[in-house]
Amino acid sequence: MMSGHYSFTSCFAPFIESMITEKRNAGFQYEHAEWILHKFDEFCNQEQVETPVITQELAGKWGTLRKTETKVTLAGRISVLRQLSLYMQAYGIKCYIPRNFTRKSNRSAYVLSIEEIQSLFLEIDSYQPTINAEVFHRLALEYRILFRVLFCCGLRVSEARKLRLDTVDLENGVLKIYQSKGSNDRLVYLPDDLRQLCCEYLKIMTVKYKIKSEWFFPASDPAKVLQVASVGKRFHRAWEQTPYAREGALQPTVHSLRHTFVVLRMNEWMKSGVKLDNMMPYLSKYLGHSSPDDTFYYYHQVEEAFSIIKQKDQSASFVIPEVADEK
């Protein structure tokens, strides 16, 4: 049986074909997922699976981490199999629903809404230190810029806080990220309004506060860089002041700004009718992922966070697991 670019020949072929057709009729490109399903189809033929039922044993074999892949890539493969299991369940075929094969936090990823982002930055910008000392006012300024860089550029926390002056090209609006996770050096471009804000920030740091440091975001001791714990503490302090903070409810982390950047970018592409499959290699390189498969992890796992998907597929109700922390 043929579907798009691939031929499906296993006992699951009719269900795979039908699910792909339904997804595309609903407006999804589903090209990368089709490739994963093609690999699953080949896998089932190799395992000589004759009965079209996804068992725990079969899911376990498929969910084994391969030598050439990351845990994030594995999570993407498992997510597609989960979709197939749920699809077959809807047709009365009792299938095992794969869940946690990788060691990830049990917390769900938090993707902030536009209203939450606005409220968060209102608190960040309005914060006034309780101790009226120059160093604390200077740090308050730094955090206003740091959190904007995280949100507007989708950087990892460690990448943003460890920016050096010689890696920040404000004339051309370019951040040079060296020795990031996976040893993927890359260039990240600043939005022009953020570039201008960074120029003003640097002027204040050098003229008003007389800071001479190799770091773009120096700690209270200018010779040192901001610590990740300090960044997290300041983020949570601001979040707790918003009307969206509820005791006992799921709370965002600093890394949620990166999640939100990715989801909003994908959502805009989908609303504009841009094929995610075509954009993933570029977004993957921009984010510093080792491969587009790692970036597709977001696509598979945060489906219900996309407003455009909610409009097209009201039945989508996937749990959103946490992307492994990148500190």
Coordinates of C-alpha atoms in Angstrom, one line a residue:
M1 CA 0.0 0.0 0.0
M2 CA 1.3 3.5 -0.9
S3 CA 1.0 6.7 1.2
G4 CA 2.9 9.7 0.0
H5 CA 6.5 8.7 -0.5
Y6 CA 6.4 5.3 1.2
S7 CA 4.9 1.9 0.7
F8 CA 3.5 0.1 3.7
T9 CA 3.5 -3.7 3.7
S10 CA 3.2 -4.9 7.3
C11 CA 0.0 -6.1 8.9
F12 CA -0.4 -2.6 10.3
A13 CA -0.5 -1.1 6.8
P14 CA -4.3 -0.4 6.5
F15 CA -4.3 1.4 9.9
I16 CA -1.2 3.4 9.1
E17 CA -2.6 4.4 5.7
S18 CA -5.9 5.4 7.2
M19 CA -4.4 7.4 10.0
I20 CA -2.1 9.3 7.7
T21 CA -5.0 10.1 5.4
E22 CA -7.1 11.4 8.3
K23 CA -4.3 13.6 9.6
R24 CA -3.7 15.2 6.2
N25 CA -7.4 15.7 5.7
A26 CA -7.4 17.6 9.0
G27 CA -4.7 19.9 7.7
F28 CA -1.4 18.3 9.0
Q29 CA 1.6 17.7 6.7
Y30 CA 2.5 14.7 8.7
E31 CA 5.6 14.0 6.6
H32 CA 8.1 13.3 9.3
A33 CA 5.6 11.1 11.2
E34 CA 5.0 9.2 8.0
W35 CA 8.7 8.5 7.8
I36 CA 8.7 7.1 11.3
L37 CA 5.6 5.0 10.6
H38 CA 7.5 3.7 7.5
K39 CA 10.4 2.6 9.8
F40 CA 7.9 1.0 12.2
D41 CA 6.3 -0.8 9.2
E42 CA 9.7 -2.2 8.2
F43 CA 10.5 -3.1 11.8
C44 CA 7.3 -5.1 12.1
N45 CA 8.2 -7.0 8.9
Q46 CA 11.6 -7.8 10.3
E47 CA 10.1 -9.0 13.6
Q48 CA 7.6 -11.1 11.5
V49 CA 4.6 -9.5 13.3
E50 CA 1.5 -11.1 11.8
T51 CA -1.3 -9.8 14.1
P52 CA -2.2 -6.1 13.9
V53 CA -2.1 -5.4 17.6
I54 CA 0.4 -3.2 19.4
T55 CA 1.4 -5.2 22.4
Q56 CA 3.6 -4.1 25.3
E57 CA 6.3 -6.5 24.1
L58 CA 6.2 -5.0 20.6
A59 CA 6.2 -1.4 21.9
G60 CA 9.1 -2.3 24.2
K61 CA 11.2 -3.6 21.3
W62 CA 10.4 -0.5 19.2
G63 CA 11.1 1.7 22.3
T64 CA 14.7 0.5 22.7
L65 CA 17.3 3.3 22.5
R66 CA 19.6 2.8 19.5
K67 CA 23.3 3.5 19.5
T68 CA 22.9 6.2 16.9
E69 CA 20.1 8.2 18.4
T70 CA 19.4 10.5 21.4
K71 CA 16.7 10.0 24.0
V72 CA 14.8 12.9 22.4
T73 CA 14.8 11.2 19.0
L74 CA 13.6 8.0 20.7
A75 CA 10.8 10.0 22.4
G76 CA 9.7 11.1 19.0
R77 CA 9.5 7.6 17.7
I78 CA 7.5 6.5 20.7
S79 CA 5.1 9.4 20.4
V80 CA 4.2 8.4 16.8
L81 CA 3.6 4.8 17.9
R82 CA 1.4 6.1 20.7
Q83 CA -0.7 8.0 18.2
L84 CA -1.1 4.8 16.1
S85 CA -2.1 2.8 19.3
L86 CA -4.7 5.5 20.2
Y87 CA -6.0 5.5 16.6
M88 CA -6.4 1.7 16.6
Q89 CA -8.1 1.8 20.0
A90 CA -10.7 4.1 18.6
Y91 CA -11.6 1.4 16.1
G92 CA -12.0 -1.2 18.8
I93 CA -8.6 -2.9 18.6
K94 CA -7.1 -3.2 22.1
C95 CA -3.6 -1.9 21.9
Y96 CA -0.9 -1.1 24.4
I97 CA -0.5 2.6 24.8
P98 CA 3.2 3.4 25.2
R99 CA 4.1 5.9 27.8
N100 CA 7.4 6.5 29.7
F101 CA 10.3 4.7 28.0
T102 CA 12.9 7.4 28.7
R103 CA 14.1 8.9 31.9
K104 CA 12.3 12.3 31.9
S105 CA 10.8 14.4 34.6
N106 CA 7.2 13.4 35.4
R107 CA 6.3 17.1 35.3
S108 CA 4.5 18.3 32.2
A109 CA 6.2 21.0 30.1
Y110 CA 4.8 24.4 30.6
V111 CA 4.1 26.5 27.5
L112 CA 3.2 30.0 28.6
S113 CA 0.2 31.8 27.0
I114 CA 0.6 35.3 25.6
E115 CA -1.3 36.7 28.6
E116 CA 1.1 34.9 31.0
I117 CA 4.1 36.2 29.1
Q118 CA 2.9 39.7 29.3
S119 CA 2.1 39.4 33.0
L120 CA 5.5 37.8 33.7
F121 CA 7.5 40.6 32.0
L122 CA 5.3 43.2 33.7
E123 CA 6.5 41.8 37.1
I124 CA 10.1 41.5 35.9
D125 CA 10.2 45.1 34.7
S126 CA 8.4 46.5 37.8
Y127 CA 10.7 44.8 40.3
Q128 CA 12.4 47.1 42.7
P129 CA 15.1 45.8 45.0
T130 CA 14.3 45.9 48.7
I131 CA 17.9 46.9 49.4
N132 CA 18.7 50.3 47.8
A133 CA 22.2 49.4 46.7
E134 CA 23.6 50.0 43.2
V135 CA 24.5 46.3 42.6
F136 CA 21.0 45.2 43.2
H137 CA 19.6 47.8 40.8
R138 CA 22.1 46.7 38.2
L139 CA 21.2 43.1 38.6
A140 CA 17.5 43.9 38.2
L141 CA 18.4 45.6 34.9
E142 CA 20.4 42.5 33.8
Y143 CA 17.5 40.2 34.4
R144 CA 15.1 42.3 32.4
I145 CA 17.4 41.8 29.4
L146 CA 18.4 38.2 30.1
F147 CA 14.8 37.0 30.2
R148 CA 14.0 38.8 27.0
V149 CA 17.0 37.2 25.3
L150 CA 15.8 33.7 26.5
F151 CA 12.2 34.3 25.3
C152 CA 12.9 36.1 22.0
C153 CA 15.8 33.9 20.9
G154 CA 14.9 30.5 22.4
L155 CA 18.3 30.1 24.0
R156 CA 19.2 27.5 26.6
V157 CA 19.6 29.1 30.0
S158 CA 23.3 28.3 30.1
E159 CA 23.9 29.8 26.6
A160 CA 22.3 33.1 27.6
R161 CA 23.8 33.6 31.0
K162 CA 27.3 32.6 29.7
L163 CA 27.4 35.1 26.8
R164 CA 30.7 36.9 26.6
L165 CA 31.1 40.4 25.4
D166 CA 33.2 39.3 22.5
T167 CA 30.5 36.9 21.3
V168 CA 27.8 39.5 21.2
D169 CA 27.8 41.5 18.0
L170 CA 25.2 44.2 18.5
E171 CA 26.2 46.1 15.4
N172 CA 24.9 43.2 13.3
G173 CA 22.6 41.7 15.9
V174 CA 24.3 38.4 16.1
L175 CA 25.0 36.1 19.1
K176 CA 27.8 33.6 18.7
I177 CA 27.1 30.5 20.7
Y178 CA 30.2 28.4 21.2
Q179 CA 30.5 24.9 22.8
S180 CA 26.8 24.6 23.5
K181 CA 25.1 21.3 24.2
G182 CA 26.2 18.7 21.7
S183 CA 29.2 20.9 20.8
N184 CA 27.1 22.7 18.2
D185 CA 28.5 26.1 17.6
R186 CA 26.0 28.4 15.9
L187 CA 24.9 32.0 15.2
V188 CA 21.6 33.4 16.6
Y189 CA 20.1 36.6 15.3
L190 CA 18.5 39.1 17.6
P191 CA 15.2 40.8 16.6
D192 CA 16.0 44.4 15.9
D193 CA 14.0 45.8 18.8
L194 CA 15.9 43.5 21.1
R195 CA 19.2 44.4 19.5
Q196 CA 18.5 48.1 20.2
L197 CA 17.5 47.3 23.8
C198 CA 20.7 45.4 24.3
C199 CA 22.7 48.4 23.0
E200 CA 21.0 50.6 25.5
Y201 CA 21.6 48.0 28.2
L202 CA 25.3 47.8 27.5
K203 CA 25.7 51.6 27.5
I204 CA 24.1 51.8 30.9
M205 CA 26.3 49.0 32.2
T206 CA 29.5 50.7 31.1
V207 CA 28.6 54.4 31.6
K208 CA 26.4 54.4 34.6
Y209 CA 27.6 51.3 36.5
K210 CA 31.2 51.4 35.3
I211 CA 31.2 47.6 34.7
K212 CA 34.3 46.1 33.1
S213 CA 33.6 42.4 32.6
E214 CA 34.1 39.7 30.0
W215 CA 30.5 38.6 30.7
F216 CA 27.5 40.2 29.0
F217 CA 25.5 39.3 32.1
P218 CA 27.9 39.5 35.0
A219 CA 27.0 38.5 38.6
S220 CA 27.2 40.7 41.6
D221 CA 30.9 40.2 41.3
P222 CA 31.6 41.4 37.7
A223 CA 34.4 38.9 37.3
K224 CA 31.9 36.1 37.6
V225 CA 28.9 35.0 35.5
L226 CA 25.3 34.8 36.8
Q227 CA 24.6 31.4 38.3
V228 CA 21.7 29.2 37.1
A229 CA 20.2 29.0 40.6
S230 CA 20.1 32.8 40.8
V231 CA 18.4 33.0 37.4
G232 CA 15.8 30.4 38.4
K233 CA 15.1 32.1 41.7
R234 CA 14.5 35.5 40.0
F235 CA 12.2 33.9 37.5
H236 CA 10.1 32.2 40.1
R237 CA 10.0 35.4 42.2
A238 CA 8.5 37.2 39.2
W239 CA 6.1 34.4 38.3
E240 CA 4.7 34.1 41.9
Q241 CA 3.7 37.8 41.6
T242 CA 1.5 37.1 38.5
P243 CA -2.2 36.3 38.8
Y244 CA -1.5 33.0 37.1
A245 CA 0.6 31.5 39.9
R246 CA -1.5 29.0 41.9
E247 CA -0.3 26.9 44.8
G248 CA -0.1 23.2 43.9
A249 CA -0.5 23.9 40.2
L250 CA 2.0 23.2 37.5
Q251 CA 4.7 25.9 37.5
P252 CA 6.8 27.1 34.6
T253 CA 10.6 27.2 34.9
V254 CA 13.1 29.4 33.1
H255 CA 13.4 26.7 30.5
S256 CA 9.7 27.2 29.7
L257 CA 10.7 30.3 27.9
R258 CA 12.5 28.2 25.4
H259 CA 9.6 25.8 25.1
T260 CA 7.3 28.7 24.5
F261 CA 9.6 30.3 21.8
V262 CA 9.5 27.0 19.9
V263 CA 5.7 26.5 20.2
L264 CA 4.9 30.0 19.2
R265 CA 7.2 29.8 16.2
M266 CA 5.7 26.6 15.0
N267 CA 2.2 27.9 15.6
E268 CA 2.8 30.9 13.5
W269 CA 4.1 28.8 10.6
M270 CA 1.1 26.5 10.8
K271 CA -1.3 29.5 10.8
S272 CA 0.5 30.8 7.7
G273 CA 0.3 27.4 6.0
V274 CA 4.1 26.9 6.0
K275 CA 5.2 23.2 6.0
L276 CA 6.8 22.4 9.3
D277 CA 8.8 19.6 7.6
N278 CA 10.5 22.2 5.4
M279 CA 11.3 24.5 8.3
M280 CA 12.5 21.9 10.9
P281 CA 16.1 21.7 9.6
Y282 CA 16.5 25.5 10.0
L283 CA 14.8 25.6 13.4
S284 CA 16.9 22.6 14.5
K285 CA 20.1 24.4 13.6
Y286 CA 18.9 27.6 15.2
L287 CA 18.1 25.9 18.5
G288 CA 21.4 24.0 18.5
H289 CA 19.8 20.5 18.3
S290 CA 21.9 17.7 17.0
S291 CA 19.3 16.8 14.4
P292 CA 15.8 17.8 13.1
D293 CA 14.5 14.7 14.9
D294 CA 15.3 16.3 18.2
T295 CA 13.3 19.4 17.2
F296 CA 10.4 17.2 16.0
Y297 CA 10.1 16.1 19.6
Y298 CA 8.4 19.4 20.3
Y299 CA 6.1 18.8 17.3
H300 CA 5.0 15.4 18.5
Q301 CA 4.8 16.2 22.2
V302 CA 3.2 19.6 22.5
E303 CA 0.5 19.1 20.0
E304 CA -2.4 20.4 22.2
A305 CA -0.4 23.6 22.8
F306 CA -0.8 24.7 19.2
S307 CA -4.0 26.8 18.9
I308 CA -4.1 26.0 15.2
I309 CA -4.2 22.3 16.0
K310 CA -6.9 22.8 18.6
Q311 CA -9.0 24.4 15.8
K312 CA -8.3 21.5 13.4
D313 CA -8.4 18.5 15.7
Q314 CA -10.5 18.8 18.8
S315 CA -9.7 15.1 19.6
A316 CA -6.0 15.8 20.3
S317 CA -5.4 15.3 24.0
F318 CA -1.8 14.3 24.4
V319 CA 0.0 14.7 27.6
I320 CA 3.0 17.1 27.2
P321 CA 6.1 15.6 28.8
E322 CA 9.0 17.8 29.9
V323 CA 11.8 18.2 27.4
A324 CA 15.1 17.2 29.1
D325 CA 16.6 20.2 30.9
E326 CA 19.4 21.9 29.0
K327 CA 21.5 23.7 31.6

